[in-house]
Coordinates of C-alpha atoms in Angstrom, one line a residue:
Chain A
X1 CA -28.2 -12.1 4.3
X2 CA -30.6 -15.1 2.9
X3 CA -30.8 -14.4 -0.7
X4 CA -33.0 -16.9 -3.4
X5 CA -32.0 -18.8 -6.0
X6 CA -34.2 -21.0 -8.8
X7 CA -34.0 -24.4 -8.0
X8 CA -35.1 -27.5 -9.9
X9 CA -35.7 -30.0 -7.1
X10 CA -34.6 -33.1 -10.0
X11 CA -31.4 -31.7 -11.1
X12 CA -27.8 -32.1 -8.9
X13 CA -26.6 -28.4 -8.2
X14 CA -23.1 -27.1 -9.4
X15 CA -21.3 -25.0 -7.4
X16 CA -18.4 -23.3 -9.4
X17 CA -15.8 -20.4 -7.1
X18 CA -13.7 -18.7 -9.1
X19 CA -11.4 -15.9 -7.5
X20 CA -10.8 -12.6 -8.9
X21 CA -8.6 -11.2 -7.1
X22 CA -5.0 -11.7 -5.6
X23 CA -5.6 -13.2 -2.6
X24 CA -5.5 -16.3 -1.0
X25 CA -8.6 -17.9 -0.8
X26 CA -10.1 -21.2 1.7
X27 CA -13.8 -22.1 1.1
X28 CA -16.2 -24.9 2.7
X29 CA -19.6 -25.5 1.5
X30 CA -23.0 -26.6 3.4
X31 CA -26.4 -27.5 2.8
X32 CA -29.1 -28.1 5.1
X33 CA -32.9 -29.5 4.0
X34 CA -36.0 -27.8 4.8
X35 CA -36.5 -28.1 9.0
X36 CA -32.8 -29.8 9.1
X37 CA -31.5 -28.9 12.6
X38 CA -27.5 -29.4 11.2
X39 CA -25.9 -28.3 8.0
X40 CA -23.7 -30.8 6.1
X41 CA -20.5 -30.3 4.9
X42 CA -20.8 -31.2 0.7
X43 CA -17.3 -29.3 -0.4
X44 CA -14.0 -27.8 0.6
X45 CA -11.2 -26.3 -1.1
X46 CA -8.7 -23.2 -1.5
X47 CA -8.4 -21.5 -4.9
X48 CA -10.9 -22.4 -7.1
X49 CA -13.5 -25.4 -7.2
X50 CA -16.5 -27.4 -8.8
X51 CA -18.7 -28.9 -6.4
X52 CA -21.8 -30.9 -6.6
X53 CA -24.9 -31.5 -4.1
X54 CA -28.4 -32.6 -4.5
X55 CA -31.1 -32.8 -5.8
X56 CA -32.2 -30.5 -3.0
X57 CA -35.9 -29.6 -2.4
X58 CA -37.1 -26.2 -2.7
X59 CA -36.8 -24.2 0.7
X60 CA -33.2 -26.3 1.1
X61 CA -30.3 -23.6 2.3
X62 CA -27.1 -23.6 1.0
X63 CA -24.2 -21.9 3.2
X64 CA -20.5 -21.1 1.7
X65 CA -18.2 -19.4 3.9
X66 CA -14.9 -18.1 2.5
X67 CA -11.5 -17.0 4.7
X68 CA -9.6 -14.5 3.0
X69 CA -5.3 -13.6 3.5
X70 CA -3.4 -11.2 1.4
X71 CA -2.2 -7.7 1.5
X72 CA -3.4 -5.5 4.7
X73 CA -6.6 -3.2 3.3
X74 CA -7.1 -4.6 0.2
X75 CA -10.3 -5.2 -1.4
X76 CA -10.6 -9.2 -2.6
X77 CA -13.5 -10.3 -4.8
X78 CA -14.7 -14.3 -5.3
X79 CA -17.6 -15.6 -7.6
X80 CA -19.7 -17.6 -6.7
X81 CA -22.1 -19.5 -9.4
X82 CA -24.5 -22.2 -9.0
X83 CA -25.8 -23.6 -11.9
X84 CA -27.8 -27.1 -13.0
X85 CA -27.7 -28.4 -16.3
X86 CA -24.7 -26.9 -17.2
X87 CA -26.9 -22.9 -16.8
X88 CA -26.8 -21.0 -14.6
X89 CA -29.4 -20.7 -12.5
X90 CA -31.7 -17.5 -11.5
X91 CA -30.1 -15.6 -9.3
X92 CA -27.1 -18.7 -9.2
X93 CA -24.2 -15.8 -9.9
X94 CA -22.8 -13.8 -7.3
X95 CA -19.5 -12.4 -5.6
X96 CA -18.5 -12.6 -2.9
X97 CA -16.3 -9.4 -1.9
X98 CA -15.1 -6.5 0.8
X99 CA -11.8 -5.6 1.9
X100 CA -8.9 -7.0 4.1
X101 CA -8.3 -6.0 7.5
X102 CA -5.3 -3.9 8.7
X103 CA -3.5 -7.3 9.2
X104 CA -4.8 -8.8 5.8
X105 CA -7.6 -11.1 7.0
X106 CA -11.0 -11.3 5.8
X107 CA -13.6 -13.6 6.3
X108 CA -17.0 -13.5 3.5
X109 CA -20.2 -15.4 3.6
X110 CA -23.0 -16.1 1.0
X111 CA -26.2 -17.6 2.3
X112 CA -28.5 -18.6 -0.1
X113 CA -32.6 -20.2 0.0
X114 CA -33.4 -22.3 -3.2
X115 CA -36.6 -22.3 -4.2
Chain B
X1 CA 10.8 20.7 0.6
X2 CA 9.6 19.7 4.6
X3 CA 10.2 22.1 7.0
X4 CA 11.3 20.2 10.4
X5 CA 14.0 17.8 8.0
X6 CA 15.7 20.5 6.0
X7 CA 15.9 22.5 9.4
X8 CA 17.8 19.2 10.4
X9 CA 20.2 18.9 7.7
X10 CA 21.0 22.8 7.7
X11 CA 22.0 22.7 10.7
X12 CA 23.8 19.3 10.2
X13 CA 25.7 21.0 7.8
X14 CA 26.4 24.5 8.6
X15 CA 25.7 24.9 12.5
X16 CA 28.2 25.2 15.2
X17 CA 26.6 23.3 17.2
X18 CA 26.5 20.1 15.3
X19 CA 30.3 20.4 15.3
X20 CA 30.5 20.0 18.5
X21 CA 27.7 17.3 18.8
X22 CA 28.5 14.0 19.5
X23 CA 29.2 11.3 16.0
X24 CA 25.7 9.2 17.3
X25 CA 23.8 12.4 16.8
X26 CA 24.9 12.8 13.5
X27 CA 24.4 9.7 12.5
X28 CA 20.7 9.8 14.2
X29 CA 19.9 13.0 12.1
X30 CA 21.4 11.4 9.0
X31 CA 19.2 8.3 9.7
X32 CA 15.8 10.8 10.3
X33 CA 16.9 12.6 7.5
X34 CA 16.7 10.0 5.3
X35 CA 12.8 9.1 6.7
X36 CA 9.9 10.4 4.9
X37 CA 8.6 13.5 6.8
X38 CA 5.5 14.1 7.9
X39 CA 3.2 16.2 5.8
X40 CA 0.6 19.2 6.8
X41 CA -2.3 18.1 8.0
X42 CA -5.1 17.5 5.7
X43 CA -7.4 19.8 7.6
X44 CA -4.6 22.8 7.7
X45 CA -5.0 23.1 3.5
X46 CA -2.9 22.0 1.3
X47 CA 1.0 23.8 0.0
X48 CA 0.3 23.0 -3.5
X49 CA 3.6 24.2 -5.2
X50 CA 7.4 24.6 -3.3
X51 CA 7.9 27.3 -0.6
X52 CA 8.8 30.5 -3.1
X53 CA 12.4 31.1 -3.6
X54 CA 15.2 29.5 -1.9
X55 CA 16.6 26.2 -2.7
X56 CA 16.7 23.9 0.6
X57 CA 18.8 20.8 0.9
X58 CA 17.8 17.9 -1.0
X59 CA 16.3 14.6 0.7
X60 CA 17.0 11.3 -0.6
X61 CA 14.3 9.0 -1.2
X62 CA 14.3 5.3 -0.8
X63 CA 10.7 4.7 -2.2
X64 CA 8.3 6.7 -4.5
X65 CA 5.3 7.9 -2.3
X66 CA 2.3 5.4 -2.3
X67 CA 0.0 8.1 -2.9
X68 CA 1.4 10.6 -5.3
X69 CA -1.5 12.7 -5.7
X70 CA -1.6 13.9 -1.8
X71 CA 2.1 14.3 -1.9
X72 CA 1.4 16.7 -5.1
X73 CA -1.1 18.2 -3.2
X74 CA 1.0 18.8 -0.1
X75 CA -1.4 16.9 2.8
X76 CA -1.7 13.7 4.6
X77 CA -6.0 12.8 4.0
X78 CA -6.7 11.9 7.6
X79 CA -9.3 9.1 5.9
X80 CA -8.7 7.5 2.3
X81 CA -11.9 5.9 0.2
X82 CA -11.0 3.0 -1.6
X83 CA -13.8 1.8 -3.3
X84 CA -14.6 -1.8 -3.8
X85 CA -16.7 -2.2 -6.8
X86 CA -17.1 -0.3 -9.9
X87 CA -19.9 1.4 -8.7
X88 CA -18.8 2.1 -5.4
X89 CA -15.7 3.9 -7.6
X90 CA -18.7 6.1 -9.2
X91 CA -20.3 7.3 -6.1
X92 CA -16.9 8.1 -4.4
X93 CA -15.8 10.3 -7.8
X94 CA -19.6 12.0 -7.4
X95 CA -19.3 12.4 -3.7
X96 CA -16.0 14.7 -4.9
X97 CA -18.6 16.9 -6.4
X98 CA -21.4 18.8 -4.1
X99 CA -24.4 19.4 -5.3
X100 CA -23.7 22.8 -6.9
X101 CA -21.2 21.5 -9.1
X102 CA -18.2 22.1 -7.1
X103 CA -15.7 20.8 -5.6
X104 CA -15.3 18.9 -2.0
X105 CA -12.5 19.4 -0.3
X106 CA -10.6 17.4 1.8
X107 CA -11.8 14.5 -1.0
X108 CA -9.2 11.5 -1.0
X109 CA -9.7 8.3 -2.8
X110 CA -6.8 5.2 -3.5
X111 CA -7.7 2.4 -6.1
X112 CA -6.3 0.0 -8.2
X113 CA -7.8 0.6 -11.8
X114 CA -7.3 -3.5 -12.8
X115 CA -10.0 -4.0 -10.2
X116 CA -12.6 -2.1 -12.8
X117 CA -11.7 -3.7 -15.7
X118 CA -14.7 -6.3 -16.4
X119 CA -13.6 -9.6 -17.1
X120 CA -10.6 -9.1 -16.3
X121 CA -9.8 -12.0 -13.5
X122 CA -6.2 -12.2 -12.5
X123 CA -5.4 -15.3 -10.4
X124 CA -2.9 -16.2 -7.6
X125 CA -0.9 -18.2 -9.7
X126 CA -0.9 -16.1 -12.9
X127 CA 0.4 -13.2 -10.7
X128 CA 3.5 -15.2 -9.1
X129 CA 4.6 -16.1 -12.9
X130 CA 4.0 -13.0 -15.3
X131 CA 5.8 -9.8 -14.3
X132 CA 3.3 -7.7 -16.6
X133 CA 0.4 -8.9 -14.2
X134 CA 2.1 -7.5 -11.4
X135 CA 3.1 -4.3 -12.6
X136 CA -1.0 -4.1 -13.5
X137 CA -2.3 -5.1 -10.6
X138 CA -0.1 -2.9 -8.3
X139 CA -0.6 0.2 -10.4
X140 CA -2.3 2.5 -7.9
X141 CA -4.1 5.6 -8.9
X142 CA -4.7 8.1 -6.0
X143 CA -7.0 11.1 -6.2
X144 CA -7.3 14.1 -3.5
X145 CA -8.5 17.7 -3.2
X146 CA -7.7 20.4 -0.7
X147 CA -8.0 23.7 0.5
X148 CA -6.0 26.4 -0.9
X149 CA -4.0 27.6 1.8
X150 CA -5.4 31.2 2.1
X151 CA -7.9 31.2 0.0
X152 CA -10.7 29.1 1.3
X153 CA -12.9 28.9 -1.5
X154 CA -10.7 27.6 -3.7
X155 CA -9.5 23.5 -4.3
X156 CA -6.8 22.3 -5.9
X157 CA -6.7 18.7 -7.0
X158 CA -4.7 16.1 -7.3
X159 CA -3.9 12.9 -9.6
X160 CA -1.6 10.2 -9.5
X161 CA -0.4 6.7 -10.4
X162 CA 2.6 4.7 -9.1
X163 CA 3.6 1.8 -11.0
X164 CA 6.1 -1.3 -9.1
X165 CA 8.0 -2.5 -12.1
X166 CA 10.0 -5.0 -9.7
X167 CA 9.8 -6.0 -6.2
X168 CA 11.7 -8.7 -4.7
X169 CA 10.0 -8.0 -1.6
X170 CA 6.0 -8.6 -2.4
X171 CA 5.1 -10.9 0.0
X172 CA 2.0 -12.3 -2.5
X173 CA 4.7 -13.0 -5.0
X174 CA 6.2 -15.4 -2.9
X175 CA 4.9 -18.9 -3.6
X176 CA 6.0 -20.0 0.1
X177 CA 4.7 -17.4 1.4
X178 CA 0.9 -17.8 0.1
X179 CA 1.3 -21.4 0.7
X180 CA 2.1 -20.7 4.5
X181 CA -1.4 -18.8 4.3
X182 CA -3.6 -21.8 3.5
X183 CA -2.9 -23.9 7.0
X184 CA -4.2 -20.3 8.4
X185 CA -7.3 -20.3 6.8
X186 CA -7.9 -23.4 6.7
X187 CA -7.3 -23.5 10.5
X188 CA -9.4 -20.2 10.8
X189 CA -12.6 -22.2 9.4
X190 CA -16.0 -22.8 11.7
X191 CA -16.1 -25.6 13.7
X192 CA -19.8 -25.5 14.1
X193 CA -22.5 -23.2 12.7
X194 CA -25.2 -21.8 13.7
X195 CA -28.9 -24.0 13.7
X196 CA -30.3 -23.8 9.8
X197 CA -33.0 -20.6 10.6
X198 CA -36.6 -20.9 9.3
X199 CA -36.7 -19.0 6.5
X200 CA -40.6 -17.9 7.3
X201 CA -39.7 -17.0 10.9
X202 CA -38.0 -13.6 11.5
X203 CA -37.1 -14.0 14.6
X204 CA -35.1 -16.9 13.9
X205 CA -33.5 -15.1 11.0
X206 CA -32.3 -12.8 13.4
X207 CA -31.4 -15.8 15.5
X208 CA -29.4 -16.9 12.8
X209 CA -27.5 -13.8 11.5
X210 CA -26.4 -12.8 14.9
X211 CA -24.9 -16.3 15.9
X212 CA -23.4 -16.2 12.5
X213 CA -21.9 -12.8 12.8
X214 CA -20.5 -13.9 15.8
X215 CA -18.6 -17.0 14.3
X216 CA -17.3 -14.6 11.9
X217 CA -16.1 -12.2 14.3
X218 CA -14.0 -14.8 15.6
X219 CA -13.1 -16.5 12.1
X220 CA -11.9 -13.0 11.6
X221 CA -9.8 -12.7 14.5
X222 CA -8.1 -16.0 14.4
X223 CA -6.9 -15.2 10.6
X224 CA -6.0 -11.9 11.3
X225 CA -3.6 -13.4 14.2
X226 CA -2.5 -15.9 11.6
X227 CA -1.9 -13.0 9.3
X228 CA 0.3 -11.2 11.6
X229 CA 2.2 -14.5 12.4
X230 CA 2.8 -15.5 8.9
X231 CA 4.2 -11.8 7.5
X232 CA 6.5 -11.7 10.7
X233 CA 7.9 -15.5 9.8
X234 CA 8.1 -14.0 6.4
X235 CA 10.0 -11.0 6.9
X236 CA 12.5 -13.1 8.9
X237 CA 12.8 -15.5 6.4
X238 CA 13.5 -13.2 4.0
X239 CA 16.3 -10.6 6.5
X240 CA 19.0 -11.8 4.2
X241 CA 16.8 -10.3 1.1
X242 CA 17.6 -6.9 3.1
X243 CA 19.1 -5.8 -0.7
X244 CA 16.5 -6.9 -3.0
X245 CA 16.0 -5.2 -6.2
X246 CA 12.9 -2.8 -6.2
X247 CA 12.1 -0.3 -8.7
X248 CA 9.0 1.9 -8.8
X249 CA 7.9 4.8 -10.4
X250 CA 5.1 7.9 -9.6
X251 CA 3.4 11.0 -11.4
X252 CA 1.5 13.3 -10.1
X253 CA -0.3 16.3 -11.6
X254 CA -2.9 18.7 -10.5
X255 CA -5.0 21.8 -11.1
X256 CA -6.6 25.1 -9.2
X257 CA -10.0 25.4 -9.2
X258 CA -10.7 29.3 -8.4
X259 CA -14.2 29.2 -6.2
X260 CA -14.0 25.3 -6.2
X261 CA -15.9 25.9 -9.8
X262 CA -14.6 23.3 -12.3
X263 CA -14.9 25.2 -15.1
X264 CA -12.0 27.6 -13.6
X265 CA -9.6 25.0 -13.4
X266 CA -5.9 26.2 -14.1
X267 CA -2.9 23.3 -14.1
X268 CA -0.9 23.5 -11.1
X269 CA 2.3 21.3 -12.6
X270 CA 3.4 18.1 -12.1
X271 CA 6.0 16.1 -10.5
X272 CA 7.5 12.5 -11.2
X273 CA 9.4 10.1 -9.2
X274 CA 11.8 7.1 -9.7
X275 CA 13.1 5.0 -7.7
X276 CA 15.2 1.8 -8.0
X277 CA 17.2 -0.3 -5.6
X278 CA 19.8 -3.3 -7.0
X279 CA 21.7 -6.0 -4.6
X280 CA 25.5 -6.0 -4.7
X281 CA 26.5 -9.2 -4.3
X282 CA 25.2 -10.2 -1.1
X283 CA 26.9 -8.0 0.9
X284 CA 25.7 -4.3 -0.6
X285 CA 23.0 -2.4 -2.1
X286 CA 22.9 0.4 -4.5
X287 CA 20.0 2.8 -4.6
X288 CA 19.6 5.9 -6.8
X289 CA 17.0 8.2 -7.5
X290 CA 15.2 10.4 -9.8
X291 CA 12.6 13.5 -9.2
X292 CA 11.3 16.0 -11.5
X293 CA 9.0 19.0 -10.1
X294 CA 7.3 21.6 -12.6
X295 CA 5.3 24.3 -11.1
X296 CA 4.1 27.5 -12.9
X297 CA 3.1 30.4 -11.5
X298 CA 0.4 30.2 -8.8
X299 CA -0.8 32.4 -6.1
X300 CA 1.8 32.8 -4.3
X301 CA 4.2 30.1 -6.1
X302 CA 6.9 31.3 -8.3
X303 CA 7.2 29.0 -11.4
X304 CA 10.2 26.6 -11.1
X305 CA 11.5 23.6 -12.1
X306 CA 13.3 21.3 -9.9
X307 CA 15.6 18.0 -10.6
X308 CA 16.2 15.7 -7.9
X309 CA 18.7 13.3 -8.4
X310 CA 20.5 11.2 -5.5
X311 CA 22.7 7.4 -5.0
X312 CA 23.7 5.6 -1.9
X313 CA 25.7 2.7 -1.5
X314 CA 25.2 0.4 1.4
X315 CA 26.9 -2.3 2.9
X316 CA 25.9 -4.4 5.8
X317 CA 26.8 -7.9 7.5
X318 CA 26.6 -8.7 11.7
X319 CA 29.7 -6.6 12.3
X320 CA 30.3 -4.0 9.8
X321 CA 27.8 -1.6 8.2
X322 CA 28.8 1.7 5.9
X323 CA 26.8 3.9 3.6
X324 CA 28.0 6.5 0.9
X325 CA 25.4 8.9 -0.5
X326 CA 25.0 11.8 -2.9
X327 CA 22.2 13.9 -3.2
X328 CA 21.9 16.9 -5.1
X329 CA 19.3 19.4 -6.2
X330 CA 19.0 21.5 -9.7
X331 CA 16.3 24.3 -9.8
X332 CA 15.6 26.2 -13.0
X333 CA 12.9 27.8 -15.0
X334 CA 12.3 30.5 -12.5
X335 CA 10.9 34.2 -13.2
X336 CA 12.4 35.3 -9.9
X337 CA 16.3 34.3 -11.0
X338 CA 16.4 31.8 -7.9
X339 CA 17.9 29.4 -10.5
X340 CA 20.7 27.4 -8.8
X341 CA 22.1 23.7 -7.5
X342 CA 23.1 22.3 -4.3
X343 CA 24.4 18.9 -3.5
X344 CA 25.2 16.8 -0.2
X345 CA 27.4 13.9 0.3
X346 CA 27.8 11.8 3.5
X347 CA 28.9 8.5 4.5
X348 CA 29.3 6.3 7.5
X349 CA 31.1 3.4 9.1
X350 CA 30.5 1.4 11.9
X351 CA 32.1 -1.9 13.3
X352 CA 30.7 -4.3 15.9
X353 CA 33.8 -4.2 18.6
X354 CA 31.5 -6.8 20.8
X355 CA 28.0 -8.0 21.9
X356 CA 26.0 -4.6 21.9
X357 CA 29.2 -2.5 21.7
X358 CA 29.6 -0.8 18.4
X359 CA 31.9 2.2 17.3
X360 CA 31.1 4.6 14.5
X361 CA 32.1 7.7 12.6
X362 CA 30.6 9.5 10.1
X363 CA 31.2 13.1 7.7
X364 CA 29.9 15.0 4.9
X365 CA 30.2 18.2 3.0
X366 CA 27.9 20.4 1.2
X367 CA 29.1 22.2 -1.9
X368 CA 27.3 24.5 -4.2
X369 CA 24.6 26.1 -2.4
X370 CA 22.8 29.5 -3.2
X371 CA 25.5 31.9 -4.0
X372 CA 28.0 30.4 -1.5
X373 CA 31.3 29.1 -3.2
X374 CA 31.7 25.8 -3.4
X375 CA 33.0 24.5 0.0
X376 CA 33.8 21.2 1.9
X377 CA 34.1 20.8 5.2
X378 CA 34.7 18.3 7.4
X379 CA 31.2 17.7 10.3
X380 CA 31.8 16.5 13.4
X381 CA 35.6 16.2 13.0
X382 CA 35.3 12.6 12.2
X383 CA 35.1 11.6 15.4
X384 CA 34.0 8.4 16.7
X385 CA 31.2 7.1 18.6
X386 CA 30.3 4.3 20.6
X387 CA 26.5 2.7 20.8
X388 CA 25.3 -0.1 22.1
X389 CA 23.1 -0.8 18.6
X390 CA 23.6 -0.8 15.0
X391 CA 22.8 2.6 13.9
X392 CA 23.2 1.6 10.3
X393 CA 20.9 -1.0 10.5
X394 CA 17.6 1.2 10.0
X395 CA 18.7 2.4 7.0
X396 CA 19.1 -1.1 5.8
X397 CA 15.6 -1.8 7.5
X398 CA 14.1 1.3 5.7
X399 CA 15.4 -0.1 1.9
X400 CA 13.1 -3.4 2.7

């Protein structure tokens, strides 16, 4: 689900994961420009990371997909926050968060339009 | 106490016919015996409170239940909430409720409290290194309510909490183990996405979400294989930790509600479990137990109080296994002067004579029981028995 954020198309955007719960967590970040027919890779990591991208123009997309192993049926929580300036941004603080499979696999997505 | 295993052990214990049963089927029956047994249905009501009166032979456990509440409340929930978020923990208490006021039945709801505490963020690493963060985040609180049996308009419900104060075994404890995970995920990760959708074009939202949901369906599928492959590699590795040192602890309480109404509730008792496991050297493992029951008078429930207590000593290499157990059973506090003890003891032996050949014996003796003298007697007449398996390897594989 697309979900907006404040952007300041001048200001480089900080994104900071943090994880909440016991799990193991894998992340990799994209961002594609308005009408951009590809997304591009700006960050990667397991645990928890800062990463930086832009200036991006309003109507840019930002993509961060997390995989998820632990315990079978447990519920797993990660926070996403984007921030510029060293603030949060509007709308810039989410989580992401469900619950493992039977096998202890999960897989989480956060979608996001600046604008 | 559960019907189909007591059944089992009485027989065991005091039937001809077990005497003149073969030394595998003992040992089978000692091995079931020791399982935990299945519980009524959730949709048959629940058997709040023991069966009235007589005293039944005492189980040994080798783990505290995971859900203490639905144990209390006598039923196995055929469907468990556990709520995500601290809101989604609000609507699951509510949905408990029905909109007169009263209670649901067959409500059942598992969480771990920690997850509700705001702020509180409790990472990976932090949980490998500090035993107090473990024994938070594994402390589970369950929640239930069933149907009176015989009287249908009535609930009784259930609370408990089980606390791991040690567990050698936790898999996310285990720095190699979580490590093993991040080549899965890692591995597990998109190789291409979806086209960027038009955010002004609905269609091609659609587009997008559907292609995306795809790649996740697979993303999902390849970690949950990984998943399966890494705690399989894991509990190989960690076979010669068959003995680890567990030790966990449960309570459960409860209460009536007459008519469902909760203001009519009346306390139904409470029970309490402990459980610990220690290595002996690296050949043994000690276990022992510890289980209180309290139930006053309800419906059809004499008021009792029952102690549980019970060790066993195993020992186990490729060739030789043996076990030595002692379980017994103390119920007081009657009104119906069905006050009395009973205890069990078996043990086993069994050698590995060649490649899937192995010869066992096993005995026992029950003493105290009812108003029975004390007696011992020999079951099975020690005889032996051949098998082409270990059959004193489950109970080794049921400690882990």
């Amino acid at each position: 689900m697309l979900r907006p954020v404040e952007n300041d198309p001048n200001t480089t955007l900080d994104f900071h994961i943090v994880e909440e719960t016991l799990h193991k967590f894998r992340y990799h970040m994209w961002f594609a420009p308005p009408g951009a027919a590809e997304w591009t890779s700006f960050g990667e990591g397991e645990g928890e990371g800062n990463h930086k991208t832009g200036p991006l123009p309003d109507g840019s997309q930002t993509l961060v997909w997390i995989n998820v192993g632990g315990k079978a049926n447990s519920n797993y929580r990660i926070r996403i926050t984007i921030s510029q300036d060293g603030t949060t941004v509007p709308g810039g603080d989410s989580t992401c968060s469900g619950q493992t499979s039977g096998d202890g696999g999960g897989v989480c997505t956060d979608h996001v339009l600046l604008v | 106490m559960h019907g189909s295993r007591a059944l089992g052990l009485n027989r065991l214990f005091r039937g001809p016919a077990t005497q003149k049963g073969s030394l595998a089927s003992v040992l089978v029956v000692m091995g079931l015996g020791m399982q935990p047994s299945p519980l009524a249905a959730q949709e048959a009501g629940g058997q709040l409170g023991e069966a009235a009166g007589g005293l039944e032979a005492p189980e040994f456990l080798t783990a505290v239940p995971e859900n203490p509440a639905f144990v209390f409340l006598g039923v196995t929930p055929t469907s468990i909430t556990r709520p995500g978020a601290t809101r989604d923990f609000g609507v699951a208490v509510l949905n408990g409720i029905n909109a007169d006021g009263k209670l649901q039945q067959g409500f059942a709801l598992e969480t771990s409290p920690w997850f509700y505490i705001p702020g509180l963020k409790v990472r990976l690493s932090d949980y490998q290194s500090k035993w107090h963060l473990r024994v938070l985040t594994n402390t589970q609180f369950s929640l239930g309510t069933a149907r009176v049996s015989g009287d249908t308009a009535s609930t009784d419900l259930g609370f408990g909490v089980r606390l791991t104060l040690l567990d050698q075994t936790d898999p996310m404890a285990n720095v190699a183990f979580t490590d093993s995970l991040d080549q899965i995920l890692k591995a597990c990760e998109p190789g291409q996405l979806p086209c960027p959708p038009d955010p002004e074009d609905p269609e091609d939202m659609e587009r997008f979400a559907r292609e995306l949901s795809q790649i996740e369906a697979a993303a999902q599928k390849c970690i949950d294989k990984g998943m399966r492959q890494a705690y399989k590699a894991f509990s190989e590795r960690t076979r010669s930790q068959w003995n680890a040192a567990r030790v966990a602890f449960a309570f459960a309480t409860g209460w009536r509600f007459e008519g469902s109404d909760l203001g009519e509730g009346t306390h139904a008792g409470l029970q309490t479990w402990l459980v610990g496991a220690a290595p002996v050297s690296d050949f043994g493992q000690l276990i022992g137990q510890l289980a209180f029951t309290h139930r006053p008078e309800l419906g059809e429930t004499s008021e009792f109080d029952r102690f549980n207590y019970g060790a066993r000593f195993l020992t186990g290499s490729a060739t030789f296994n043996s076990f030595l157990e002692l379980v017994g059973e103390s119920r007081s506090g009657t009104n119906d002067d069905t006050n009395d003890s009973s205890g069990l003891w078996s043990a086993g032996v069994e050698f590995r004579v060649a490649e899937n050949l192995w010869i066992s014996t096993g005995l026992g003796s029950r003493f105290g029981t009812l108003d029975e003298a004390e007696s011992a007697f020999v079951i099975a007449d020690v005889r032996w028995g051949l098998s082409s398996k270990s059959r004193l390897e489950d109970l080794r594989r049921e400690n882990q």
